[in-house]
Amino acid sequence: MPRLFEAREIIGLAIRIEENGEEFYTRLANATKNLQVKETFEFLAGEERKHRNLFREIQQRIGEFKPIYESYPGEYLNYVKALAEENIFTKERYGQLLANQLKTNTAALDTAIGLEKDSILFYDEIKNFIPESEHETINEIIRQEKEHMRKLSEIKRIQQKT
């Protein structure tokens, strides 16, 4: 019999990603003197806060969930945990630490773009752990993360021209 997953654990990782993202963007906004970059990072910090709250709502609504298919017991959980471990934003307070290491707007924008990409991949995969009734909420968060990535790329292009 396939193992039932504690979907709340997986959603907990998503909450931590969003908490760290909010801290990361807040610190970057406070560190830059460039008004356009500052406003972008402030906007993204607010978006991360909204996403965290959405994930908390999902976490309260769901319990255990049986994934659609596994080759062996624990396959999906192991895969998603590996994805989470590769996403530095699942580490406690890492948003703050990372932001403090970035010294230029270009480095901050490049790092933010990479983190948004990682989040999109992670969020797409966690849909295997939650009921289908929650998929549209996750899909909307993914759409927003893609828009964040686009916005960051656009700001980077503008900054490189100046």
PDB file of C-alpha atoms in Angstrom:
ATOM      1  CA  MET A   1       0.000   0.000   0.000  1.00  0.00           C
ATOM      2  CA  PRO A   2       1.401   3.423  -0.914  1.00  0.00           C
ATOM      3  CA  ARG A   3       2.467   5.631   1.963  1.00  0.00           C
ATOM      4  CA  LEU A   4       0.307   8.596   2.891  1.00  0.00           C
ATOM      5  CA  PHE A   5       2.205  11.848   3.106  1.00  0.00           C
ATOM      6  CA  GLU A   6       1.856  14.542   5.640  1.00  0.00           C
ATOM      7  CA  ALA A   7       1.050  17.285   3.150  1.00  0.00           C
ATOM      8  CA  ARG A   8       1.307  19.856   5.909  1.00  0.00           C
ATOM      9  CA  GLU A   9       5.039  19.151   6.114  1.00  0.00           C
ATOM     10  CA  ILE A  10       5.489  19.948   2.430  1.00  0.00           C
ATOM     11  CA  ILE A  11       3.370  23.094   2.685  1.00  0.00           C
ATOM     12  CA  GLY A  12       5.459  24.030   5.731  1.00  0.00           C
ATOM     13  CA  LEU A  13       8.517  24.113   3.471  1.00  0.00           C
ATOM     14  CA  ALA A  14       6.669  26.445   1.098  1.00  0.00           C
ATOM     15  CA  ILE A  15       5.806  28.714   4.034  1.00  0.00           C
ATOM     16  CA  ARG A  16       9.464  28.865   5.040  1.00  0.00           C
ATOM     17  CA  ILE A  17      10.459  29.706   1.446  1.00  0.00           C
ATOM     18  CA  GLU A  18       8.008  32.612   1.472  1.00  0.00           C
ATOM     19  CA  GLU A  19       9.123  33.829   4.921  1.00  0.00           C
ATOM     20  CA  ASN A  20      12.749  33.826   3.829  1.00  0.00           C
ATOM     21  CA  GLY A  21      11.795  35.481   0.542  1.00  0.00           C
ATOM     22  CA  GLU A  22      10.038  38.288   2.378  1.00  0.00           C
ATOM     23  CA  GLU A  23      13.057  38.841   4.613  1.00  0.00           C
ATOM     24  CA  PHE A  24      15.405  38.667   1.603  1.00  0.00           C
ATOM     25  CA  TYR A  25      13.499  41.250  -0.431  1.00  0.00           C
ATOM     26  CA  THR A  26      12.976  43.533   2.575  1.00  0.00           C
ATOM     27  CA  ARG A  27      16.703  43.576   3.324  1.00  0.00           C
ATOM     28  CA  LEU A  28      17.566  44.176  -0.329  1.00  0.00           C
ATOM     29  CA  ALA A  29      15.059  47.042  -0.516  1.00  0.00           C
ATOM     30  CA  ASN A  30      16.617  48.627   2.555  1.00  0.00           C
ATOM     31  CA  ALA A  31      20.142  48.224   1.160  1.00  0.00           C
ATOM     32  CA  THR A  32      19.735  49.835  -2.269  1.00  0.00           C
ATOM     33  CA  LYS A  33      19.703  53.502  -3.119  1.00  0.00           C
ATOM     34  CA  ASN A  34      18.211  52.893  -6.569  1.00  0.00           C
ATOM     35  CA  LEU A  35      14.525  53.862  -6.305  1.00  0.00           C
ATOM     36  CA  GLN A  36      13.317  51.536  -9.088  1.00  0.00           C
ATOM     37  CA  VAL A  37      15.122  48.515  -7.616  1.00  0.00           C
ATOM     38  CA  LYS A  38      13.975  49.449  -4.098  1.00  0.00           C
ATOM     39  CA  GLU A  39      10.314  49.658  -5.164  1.00  0.00           C
ATOM     40  CA  THR A  40      10.582  46.313  -6.960  1.00  0.00           C
ATOM     41  CA  PHE A  41      12.058  44.599  -3.901  1.00  0.00           C
ATOM     42  CA  GLU A  42       9.431  46.179  -1.617  1.00  0.00           C
ATOM     43  CA  PHE A  43       6.667  44.949  -3.927  1.00  0.00           C
ATOM     44  CA  LEU A  44       8.160  41.446  -3.977  1.00  0.00           C
ATOM     45  CA  ALA A  45       8.439  41.375  -0.161  1.00  0.00           C
ATOM     46  CA  GLY A  46       4.704  42.099  -0.006  1.00  0.00           C
ATOM     47  CA  GLU A  47       3.989  39.374  -2.552  1.00  0.00           C
ATOM     48  CA  GLU A  48       5.969  36.837  -0.512  1.00  0.00           C
ATOM     49  CA  ARG A  49       3.913  37.783   2.558  1.00  0.00           C
ATOM     50  CA  LYS A  50       0.672  37.186   0.597  1.00  0.00           C
ATOM     51  CA  HIS A  51       1.931  33.815  -0.632  1.00  0.00           C
ATOM     52  CA  ARG A  52       2.927  32.786   2.892  1.00  0.00           C
ATOM     53  CA  ASN A  53      -0.601  33.547   4.082  1.00  0.00           C
ATOM     54  CA  LEU A  54      -2.121  31.551   1.204  1.00  0.00           C
ATOM     55  CA  PHE A  55       0.075  28.558   2.050  1.00  0.00           C
ATOM     56  CA  ARG A  56      -0.945  28.820   5.711  1.00  0.00           C
ATOM     57  CA  GLU A  57      -4.596  28.676   4.653  1.00  0.00           C
ATOM     58  CA  ILE A  58      -3.904  25.598   2.516  1.00  0.00           C
ATOM     59  CA  GLN A  59      -1.986  23.989   5.372  1.00  0.00           C
ATOM     60  CA  GLN A  60      -4.993  24.391   7.667  1.00  0.00           C
ATOM     61  CA  ARG A  61      -7.377  22.845   5.125  1.00  0.00           C
ATOM     62  CA  ILE A  62      -5.424  19.721   4.236  1.00  0.00           C
ATOM     63  CA  GLY A  63      -4.241  16.653   6.044  1.00  0.00           C
ATOM     64  CA  GLU A  64      -2.722  13.495   4.695  1.00  0.00           C
ATOM     65  CA  PHE A  65      -2.848  13.026   0.966  1.00  0.00           C
ATOM     66  CA  LYS A  66      -2.080   9.992  -1.148  1.00  0.00           C
ATOM     67  CA  PRO A  67       0.015  10.830  -4.219  1.00  0.00           C
ATOM     68  CA  ILE A  68      -1.218   9.673  -7.588  1.00  0.00           C
ATOM     69  CA  TYR A  69       1.644   7.273  -8.336  1.00  0.00           C
ATOM     70  CA  GLU A  70       4.889   6.117  -6.790  1.00  0.00           C
ATOM     71  CA  SER A  71       7.436   3.603  -8.048  1.00  0.00           C
ATOM     72  CA  TYR A  72       8.370   2.854  -4.433  1.00  0.00           C
ATOM     73  CA  PRO A  73       7.075   4.044  -1.064  1.00  0.00           C
ATOM     74  CA  GLY A  74       8.340   7.528  -0.244  1.00  0.00           C
ATOM     75  CA  GLU A  75       9.443   8.371  -3.796  1.00  0.00           C
ATOM     76  CA  TYR A  76       7.624  11.707  -4.084  1.00  0.00           C
ATOM     77  CA  LEU A  77       8.425  12.804  -0.555  1.00  0.00           C
ATOM     78  CA  ASN A  78      12.131  12.083  -1.066  1.00  0.00           C
ATOM     79  CA  TYR A  79      12.115  13.963  -4.370  1.00  0.00           C
ATOM     80  CA  VAL A  80      10.383  17.043  -2.978  1.00  0.00           C
ATOM     81  CA  LYS A  81      12.616  17.060   0.096  1.00  0.00           C
ATOM     82  CA  ALA A  82      15.649  16.952  -2.228  1.00  0.00           C
ATOM     83  CA  LEU A  83      14.199  19.909  -4.168  1.00  0.00           C
ATOM     84  CA  ALA A  84      13.631  21.747  -0.910  1.00  0.00           C
ATOM     85  CA  GLU A  85      17.171  21.101   0.287  1.00  0.00           C
ATOM     86  CA  GLU A  86      18.488  22.589  -2.954  1.00  0.00           C
ATOM     87  CA  ASN A  87      16.347  25.665  -2.422  1.00  0.00           C
ATOM     88  CA  ILE A  88      18.342  27.702   0.046  1.00  0.00           C
ATOM     89  CA  PHE A  89      15.218  29.500   1.144  1.00  0.00           C
ATOM     90  CA  THR A  90      14.051  26.469   3.113  1.00  0.00           C
ATOM     91  CA  LYS A  91      16.909  27.012   5.573  1.00  0.00           C
ATOM     92  CA  GLU A  92      15.908  28.951   8.688  1.00  0.00           C
ATOM     93  CA  ARG A  93      16.575  32.735   8.409  1.00  0.00           C
ATOM     94  CA  TYR A  94      18.553  32.300   5.208  1.00  0.00           C
ATOM     95  CA  GLY A  95      16.905  35.196   3.413  1.00  0.00           C
ATOM     96  CA  GLN A  96      18.508  37.604   5.835  1.00  0.00           C
ATOM     97  CA  LEU A  97      21.942  35.956   5.592  1.00  0.00           C
ATOM     98  CA  LEU A  98      21.893  35.837   1.810  1.00  0.00           C
ATOM     99  CA  ALA A  99      20.767  39.450   1.415  1.00  0.00           C
ATOM    100  CA  ASN A 100      23.624  40.610   3.621  1.00  0.00           C
ATOM    101  CA  GLN A 101      26.148  38.926   1.291  1.00  0.00           C
ATOM    102  CA  LEU A 102      24.990  40.629  -1.906  1.00  0.00           C
ATOM    103  CA  LYS A 103      26.886  43.843  -2.561  1.00  0.00           C
ATOM    104  CA  THR A 104      25.510  45.053  -5.903  1.00  0.00           C
ATOM    105  CA  ASN A 105      22.070  45.479  -7.451  1.00  0.00           C
ATOM    106  CA  THR A 106      23.132  43.162 -10.289  1.00  0.00           C
ATOM    107  CA  ALA A 107      24.099  40.393  -7.854  1.00  0.00           C
ATOM    108  CA  ALA A 108      20.847  40.897  -5.941  1.00  0.00           C
ATOM    109  CA  LEU A 109      18.742  40.777  -9.111  1.00  0.00           C
ATOM    110  CA  ASP A 110      20.564  37.682 -10.443  1.00  0.00           C
ATOM    111  CA  THR A 111      20.101  35.889  -7.128  1.00  0.00           C
ATOM    112  CA  ALA A 112      16.434  36.879  -6.925  1.00  0.00           C
ATOM    113  CA  ILE A 113      15.775  35.584 -10.457  1.00  0.00           C
ATOM    114  CA  GLY A 114      17.367  32.245  -9.557  1.00  0.00           C
ATOM    115  CA  LEU A 115      15.338  31.973  -6.380  1.00  0.00           C
ATOM    116  CA  GLU A 116      12.102  32.694  -8.217  1.00  0.00           C
ATOM    117  CA  LYS A 117      12.955  29.916 -10.703  1.00  0.00           C
ATOM    118  CA  ASP A 118      13.634  27.500  -7.854  1.00  0.00           C
ATOM    119  CA  SER A 119      10.333  28.402  -6.227  1.00  0.00           C
ATOM    120  CA  ILE A 120       8.391  27.797  -9.438  1.00  0.00           C
ATOM    121  CA  LEU A 121       9.874  24.314  -9.763  1.00  0.00           C
ATOM    122  CA  PHE A 122       9.213  23.494  -6.117  1.00  0.00           C
ATOM    123  CA  TYR A 123       5.628  24.763  -6.177  1.00  0.00           C
ATOM    124  CA  ASP A 124       4.859  22.878  -9.356  1.00  0.00           C
ATOM    125  CA  GLU A 125       6.014  19.659  -7.704  1.00  0.00           C
ATOM    126  CA  ILE A 126       4.149  20.090  -4.442  1.00  0.00           C
ATOM    127  CA  LYS A 127       0.878  19.783  -6.319  1.00  0.00           C
ATOM    128  CA  ASN A 128       1.544  16.017  -6.219  1.00  0.00           C
ATOM    129  CA  PHE A 129       1.112  16.178  -2.432  1.00  0.00           C
ATOM    130  CA  ILE A 130      -2.074  18.101  -2.097  1.00  0.00           C
ATOM    131  CA  PRO A 131      -5.676  17.529  -3.108  1.00  0.00           C
ATOM    132  CA  GLU A 132      -6.692  18.698  -6.553  1.00  0.00           C
ATOM    133  CA  SER A 133      -9.056  21.200  -4.945  1.00  0.00           C
ATOM    134  CA  GLU A 134      -5.971  23.204  -3.879  1.00  0.00           C
ATOM    135  CA  HIS A 135      -4.190  23.107  -7.265  1.00  0.00           C
ATOM    136  CA  GLU A 136      -5.665  26.335  -8.604  1.00  0.00           C
ATOM    137  CA  THR A 137      -4.304  28.274  -5.624  1.00  0.00           C
ATOM    138  CA  ILE A 138      -0.845  26.796  -6.232  1.00  0.00           C
ATOM    139  CA  ASN A 139      -1.152  27.501  -9.979  1.00  0.00           C
ATOM    140  CA  GLU A 140      -1.945  31.143  -9.208  1.00  0.00           C
ATOM    141  CA  ILE A 141       1.112  31.409  -6.968  1.00  0.00           C
ATOM    142  CA  ILE A 142       3.216  29.884  -9.767  1.00  0.00           C
ATOM    143  CA  ARG A 143       1.807  32.437 -12.234  1.00  0.00           C
ATOM    144  CA  GLN A 144       2.729  35.221  -9.840  1.00  0.00           C
ATOM    145  CA  GLU A 145       6.251  33.825  -9.314  1.00  0.00           C
ATOM    146  CA  LYS A 146       6.707  33.760 -13.098  1.00  0.00           C
ATOM    147  CA  GLU A 147       5.598  37.380 -13.255  1.00  0.00           C
ATOM    148  CA  HIS A 148       8.088  38.238 -10.487  1.00  0.00           C
ATOM    149  CA  MET A 149      10.845  36.584 -12.491  1.00  0.00           C
ATOM    150  CA  ARG A 150       9.838  38.566 -15.580  1.00  0.00           C
ATOM    151  CA  LYS A 151       9.761  41.808 -13.600  1.00  0.00           C
ATOM    152  CA  LEU A 152      13.191  41.145 -12.083  1.00  0.00           C
ATOM    153  CA  SER A 153      14.637  40.343 -15.520  1.00  0.00           C
ATOM    154  CA  GLU A 154      13.195  43.565 -16.924  1.00  0.00           C
ATOM    155  CA  ILE A 155      14.644  45.649 -14.076  1.00  0.00           C
ATOM    156  CA  LYS A 156      18.018  43.933 -14.593  1.00  0.00           C
ATOM    157  CA  ARG A 157      17.967  44.813 -18.328  1.00  0.00           C
ATOM    158  CA  ILE A 158      17.147  48.433 -17.523  1.00  0.00           C
ATOM    159  CA  GLN A 159      19.906  48.595 -14.901  1.00  0.00           C
ATOM    160  CA  GLN A 160      22.461  47.199 -17.324  1.00  0.00           C
ATOM    161  CA  LYS A 161      21.676  49.972 -19.825  1.00  0.00           C
ATOM    162  CA  THR A 162      22.381  52.717 -17.294  1.00  0.00           C
TER     163      THR A 162
END
